[in-house]
Structures are given as C-alpha cells and as structure tokens.
Amino acid sequence: MGGFISKLRRARGKHGTKVRAGASTIIGNTPLIDLSRLSRTPGVKIMAKCEYLNPSGSIKDRIAAHIVDCAEQDGRLKPGDTLVASTSGNTGAAVAMVAAIRGYGYIAITNAKCSQEKRDSMAAYGGKLIVAQDGLAADHPEHYVNLEATLCARRSDYFPINQYENPDNPGAYYQTLGPEIWRQTGGGVTHFIAGGSTGGTVTGTGRFLKEASRGRCKVLMPDPVGSVMLGAYHGDGTAVVIGALAAKSYAVEGVGKDSVPGCVDFSIVDAMLSVTDKQCFDMCLRLSREEGLLTGGSSGLNMHAAVELSGRCKPGAVIVVVLPDSGVKYLSKIYSPAWRRSKGFETQEDEADAPAGADTDADAGAARDPQRDANLARVSSAFKLSGTSNTDQLLNVVDK
C-alpha cells in the first residue's frame, strides 16, 4: 500500500490537480481518438475529434462562448440582455448554458424536426423555448431562422446570436478547433472532414488547416440528401430552387440546410459528398456497436465520408473527422429500432439479424435505402452543373 501511495503522490505532483472554474473553462481541447480500424486502406489513419464531450454535449459550445465574448468586448451585449438563437438544437443548448453562466436570459427557437431530447436540454437551463413549424420555405416569416430577427427587431435588449451569418462563428473555429487539430496531429493532418449547417466549422477550421499546411490539407464536406449545399457548391453558390438539388425533407438533424448561410465559404472546400439518412444512421449504429461511441447523426454523416475517403487515399494519409454531438440527444430517434423502422431505414429482420457494421443495404432482405434514387439524381444533377464527375471530385481531395 505504501508503494502505491508513493506512486500516486509522485503522479499528482507531476501532473497537478487543477480544478477548473466552471463549465465555460472546459469548452474545447477535446480528445482526438484513433478510429483507423474503420479505414479501408492499411496505413491510412482516421482520427476523430470528440466534440460531443464539450459541456453542453456538442461542438456548438465553441461558437456560443466566442460570439458572446466578442459581443461583450465591443459593447453590443450588455448586462440584463436576452440572448436569442435560432437553432436545430445544439446551438440553443450551448447558448442556454453560456447564458446561465453569465447571467443573461435566453430564447431558443427551433422547429418541430428537433428531437425531444434536444428540446428538453434547451429548456433545462431556465430560459424560453419556441418550437416553430417544420417544413416551411426558407423565406417564410415563421421559419425558425427568420423568427430570431423578428423577435430582436422588437426589443433593444434582445441580442441575436445570428449563427448562420455571424462571422464570429467561423472565427471561433479558426481560433480554437483548427489549432487544436494541427497540434494534436503534430501538423500531420492531410484531410479534414466536416458537414455544414451554418458552415462555420468547415470554413473556420478548414481555413486554418489550409493556411497552416500551406495548402496540403484538403477539405471534404459531406452533405445530406435534401440539403441545398451540394447544388450551391457545384453551381453559382446560391440554392437551387427546383429539381433534384432543391431543398427537400430529410431526417438527419443539425447538418445541411434549406438555404445557403453567409458563414459558409465554398472556396475552402475541395470536394463534397452526398450522403443519405440511412448511411448516416447506419454509421451511427456501427460506431456505437463496434467502437462504443454514442454519437449523433452528423457524426454518422462525417464518419461515412471518412470511411469512403479512406478507400481512395494512399498510405500515410491522416484523415481528421469531427464528431459534433452526442447520441444521447437522439435516443428516441437514431437509436430507437421502432423509429428507424417507421422511417424505412431498416426492417425488423435487420435489427434482429444484421451484425454490427454490416452493409445492410447490400444484405438479402435488408431495408432498401429510401433516398437511394433521390441521391443518384442529386449527384447527377450536381455534376452536370459543374461539368465534373464523382471521381473528379474525390481526386480533388486525394491527389492535389
């Protein structure tokens, strides 16, 4: 026992016993873990940035704290003000957490697509939650994003977070997430993968990594079927309003968009990959069952893209992928067999018989991907706009 205590004392003296001063001090500096056994090419590493370990459970803690910091420093935000955030859920919870810490009121505005778990988390910090109708056109006055501006126009003590247009959003990632990844990989990162909703993560982090690597690091942005981002990237930067590339309903939350946010800079993106809901959720189940990682749908989207990319990279590549939020926020959806069956993502036989990580879409009797045909039409339409092929796009990432 004495020897053990001596070792413990030496370890404590070496590493310290620092106590942090509240939740805001543990935002960022999340672990980077090795998931290379999912790689399709030996010698190609897949590293995952565990952003779901931020205190409110998502990557959005970074922008909530940074946007409030900047607004306080330049006098736009004053004591007694109320923070107002339109959100698919994670930014709302992050803003609510920051508001609780700093003594502000808050109003989070989401839509009916948002999971019950995320709604509950936004309300838990003591502020107000508004749930708008889902499926409204992006320019509809009652669209959840537009309600933020409407509310803030009525009262001078309401401060808009404005996450979709606020340059402090990508600025947060440029100053924090990018440098962390660069440091944790020893400057060895060759590929960065992040989907986009506001576009802040892929823009800010991607810009930093490209500058730090002098252009060697390539950026891949996966996008869910139903989002307008793919069409905007291959077209003139604006949303396509008709056809296969127009906004449509999809199930994965917190990624993709029905309009193009001002925060996204497509010049940072080397290629995009269209991903179906089923592909996202199948990867979430694979991560939970094979790797013990309970993550959200955007993590499934990003990791699906990472695995696809790993099959085209040469040994020595280091792919860093973001895992934005926790699967605890989606227990009633992604991790509910009844919900998955109701959406056509699997049959009862799939749930009972398919091994973890199986390509269920290829298995006899497995549920067919409901978005398969839509995805093929979407990709074909996108490449007609830009005059490229899927192979050309991936070569932008792999060989340049």
mmCIF file of N, CA, C and O in Angstrom, residues 88-89 110-124 129 131 253 328-334 339:
data_model
loop_
_atom_site.group_PDB
_atom_site.id
_atom_site.type_symbol
_atom_site.label_atom_id
_atom_site.label_comp_id
_atom_site.label_asym_id
_atom_site.label_seq_id
_atom_site.Cartn_x
_atom_site.Cartn_y
_atom_site.Cartn_z
ATOM 1 N N SER A 88 -31.065 24.339 -34.687
ATOM 2 C CA SER A 88 -31.588 22.980 -34.837
ATOM 3 C C SER A 88 -31.460 22.216 -33.522
ATOM 4 O O SER A 88 -31.835 21.055 -33.438
ATOM 5 N N GLY A 89 -30.937 22.870 -32.499
ATOM 6 C CA GLY A 89 -30.913 22.288 -31.163
ATOM 7 C C GLY A 89 -29.624 22.473 -30.398
ATOM 8 O O GLY A 89 -29.624 22.900 -29.241
ATOM 9 N N THR A 110 -36.407 26.739 -32.288
ATOM 10 C CA THR A 110 -36.117 25.589 -33.137
ATOM 11 C C THR A 110 -37.376 25.239 -33.922
ATOM 12 O O THR A 110 -38.361 25.979 -33.916
ATOM 13 N N ASN A 111 -37.360 24.099 -34.623
ATOM 14 C CA ASN A 111 -38.555 23.660 -35.326
ATOM 15 C C ASN A 111 -38.937 22.246 -34.894
ATOM 16 O O ASN A 111 -38.229 21.610 -34.110
ATOM 17 N N ALA A 112 -40.057 21.778 -35.407
ATOM 18 C CA ALA A 112 -40.622 20.519 -34.941
ATOM 19 C C ALA A 112 -39.766 19.306 -35.282
ATOM 20 O O ALA A 112 -39.972 18.222 -34.725
ATOM 21 N N LYS A 113 -38.807 19.459 -36.181
ATOM 22 C CA LYS A 113 -37.909 18.349 -36.520
ATOM 23 C C LYS A 113 -36.971 18.021 -35.359
ATOM 24 O O LYS A 113 -36.492 16.898 -35.239
ATOM 25 N N CYS A 114 -36.713 18.979 -34.501
ATOM 26 C CA CYS A 114 -35.755 18.828 -33.404
ATOM 27 C C CYS A 114 -36.188 17.717 -32.454
ATOM 28 O O CYS A 114 -37.350 17.648 -32.042
ATOM 29 N N SER A 115 -35.265 16.857 -32.073
ATOM 30 C CA SER A 115 -35.575 15.745 -31.175
ATOM 31 C C SER A 115 -36.061 16.254 -29.822
ATOM 32 O O SER A 115 -35.717 17.360 -29.396
ATOM 33 N N GLN A 116 -36.847 15.432 -29.142
ATOM 34 C CA GLN A 116 -37.355 15.821 -27.829
ATOM 35 C C GLN A 116 -36.218 16.003 -26.842
ATOM 36 O O GLN A 116 -36.260 16.895 -25.978
ATOM 37 N N GLU A 117 -35.193 15.180 -26.967
ATOM 38 C CA GLU A 117 -34.053 15.295 -26.055
ATOM 39 C C GLU A 117 -33.371 16.653 -26.187
ATOM 40 O O GLU A 117 -32.985 17.274 -25.185
ATOM 41 N N LYS A 118 -33.230 17.135 -27.414
ATOM 42 C CA LYS A 118 -32.602 18.447 -27.601
ATOM 43 C C LYS A 118 -33.522 19.571 -27.129
ATOM 44 O O LYS A 118 -33.053 20.565 -26.557
ATOM 45 N N ARG A 119 -34.806 19.428 -27.343
ATOM 46 C CA ARG A 119 -35.742 20.436 -26.830
ATOM 47 C C ARG A 119 -35.635 20.525 -25.303
ATOM 48 O O ARG A 119 -35.583 21.620 -24.737
ATOM 49 N N ASP A 120 -35.623 19.376 -24.668
ATOM 50 C CA ASP A 120 -35.549 19.356 -23.203
ATOM 51 C C ASP A 120 -34.253 19.977 -22.696
ATOM 52 O O ASP A 120 -34.237 20.683 -21.683
ATOM 53 N N SER A 121 -33.155 19.724 -23.411
ATOM 54 C CA SER A 121 -31.872 20.277 -22.967
ATOM 55 C C SER A 121 -31.848 21.795 -23.106
ATOM 56 O O SER A 121 -31.283 22.496 -22.263
ATOM 57 N N MET A 122 -32.479 22.325 -24.146
ATOM 58 C CA MET A 122 -32.519 23.778 -24.316
ATOM 59 C C MET A 122 -33.341 24.446 -23.219
ATOM 60 O O MET A 122 -33.014 25.541 -22.760
ATOM 61 N N ALA A 123 -34.415 23.789 -22.799
ATOM 62 C CA ALA A 123 -35.279 24.359 -21.769
ATOM 63 C C ALA A 123 -34.690 24.195 -20.371
ATOM 64 O O ALA A 123 -35.033 24.951 -19.456
ATOM 65 N N ALA A 124 -33.795 23.223 -20.196
ATOM 66 C CA ALA A 124 -33.320 22.856 -18.857
ATOM 67 C C ALA A 124 -32.518 23.944 -18.165
ATOM 68 O O ALA A 124 -32.410 23.945 -16.937
ATOM 69 N N LEU A 129 -38.174 28.379 -24.692
ATOM 70 C CA LEU A 129 -38.025 27.613 -25.928
ATOM 71 C C LEU A 129 -39.252 27.830 -26.799
ATOM 72 O O LEU A 129 -40.385 27.703 -26.340
ATOM 73 N N VAL A 131 -40.903 26.449 -30.402
ATOM 74 C CA VAL A 131 -40.831 25.397 -31.424
ATOM 75 C C VAL A 131 -41.707 25.811 -32.598
ATOM 76 O O VAL A 131 -42.939 25.843 -32.489
ATOM 77 N N GLU A 253 -30.411 15.436 -38.290
ATOM 78 C CA GLU A 253 -30.532 16.769 -37.713
ATOM 79 C C GLU A 253 -29.180 17.469 -37.597
ATOM 80 O O GLU A 253 -28.136 16.832 -37.482
ATOM 81 N N VAL A 328 -26.857 10.759 -27.070
ATOM 82 C CA VAL A 328 -27.861 10.889 -26.014
ATOM 83 C C VAL A 328 -28.979 11.833 -26.451
ATOM 84 O O VAL A 328 -30.111 11.723 -25.984
ATOM 85 N N LYS A 329 -28.670 12.725 -27.378
ATOM 86 C CA LYS A 329 -29.663 13.679 -27.878
ATOM 87 C C LYS A 329 -30.637 13.042 -28.868
ATOM 88 O O LYS A 329 -31.594 13.689 -29.301
ATOM 89 N N TYR A 330 -30.410 11.767 -29.239
ATOM 90 C CA TYR A 330 -31.209 11.123 -30.283
ATOM 91 C C TYR A 330 -31.641 9.708 -29.907
ATOM 92 O O TYR A 330 -31.893 8.885 -30.784
ATOM 93 N N LEU A 331 -31.763 9.421 -28.626
ATOM 94 C CA LEU A 331 -32.154 8.076 -28.204
ATOM 95 C C LEU A 331 -33.549 7.719 -28.710
ATOM 96 O O LEU A 331 -33.822 6.544 -29.005
ATOM 97 N N SER A 332 -34.413 8.710 -28.840
ATOM 98 C CA SER A 332 -35.781 8.448 -29.305
ATOM 99 C C SER A 332 -35.868 8.342 -30.819
ATOM 100 O O SER A 332 -36.936 8.009 -31.356
ATOM 101 N N LYS A 333 -34.763 8.601 -31.507
ATOM 102 C CA LYS A 333 -34.764 8.554 -32.967
ATOM 103 C C LYS A 333 -33.731 7.554 -33.495
ATOM 104 O O LYS A 333 -34.039 6.393 -33.726
ATOM 105 N N ILE A 334 -32.505 7.992 -33.664
ATOM 106 C CA ILE A 334 -31.476 7.153 -34.291
ATOM 107 C C ILE A 334 -31.338 5.804 -33.599
ATOM 108 O O ILE A 334 -31.182 4.760 -34.253
ATOM 109 N N TRP A 339 -38.407 3.695 -34.344
ATOM 110 C CA TRP A 339 -38.334 4.908 -35.161
ATOM 111 C C TRP A 339 -37.653 4.623 -36.493
ATOM 112 O O TRP A 339 -38.115 5.064 -37.541
#
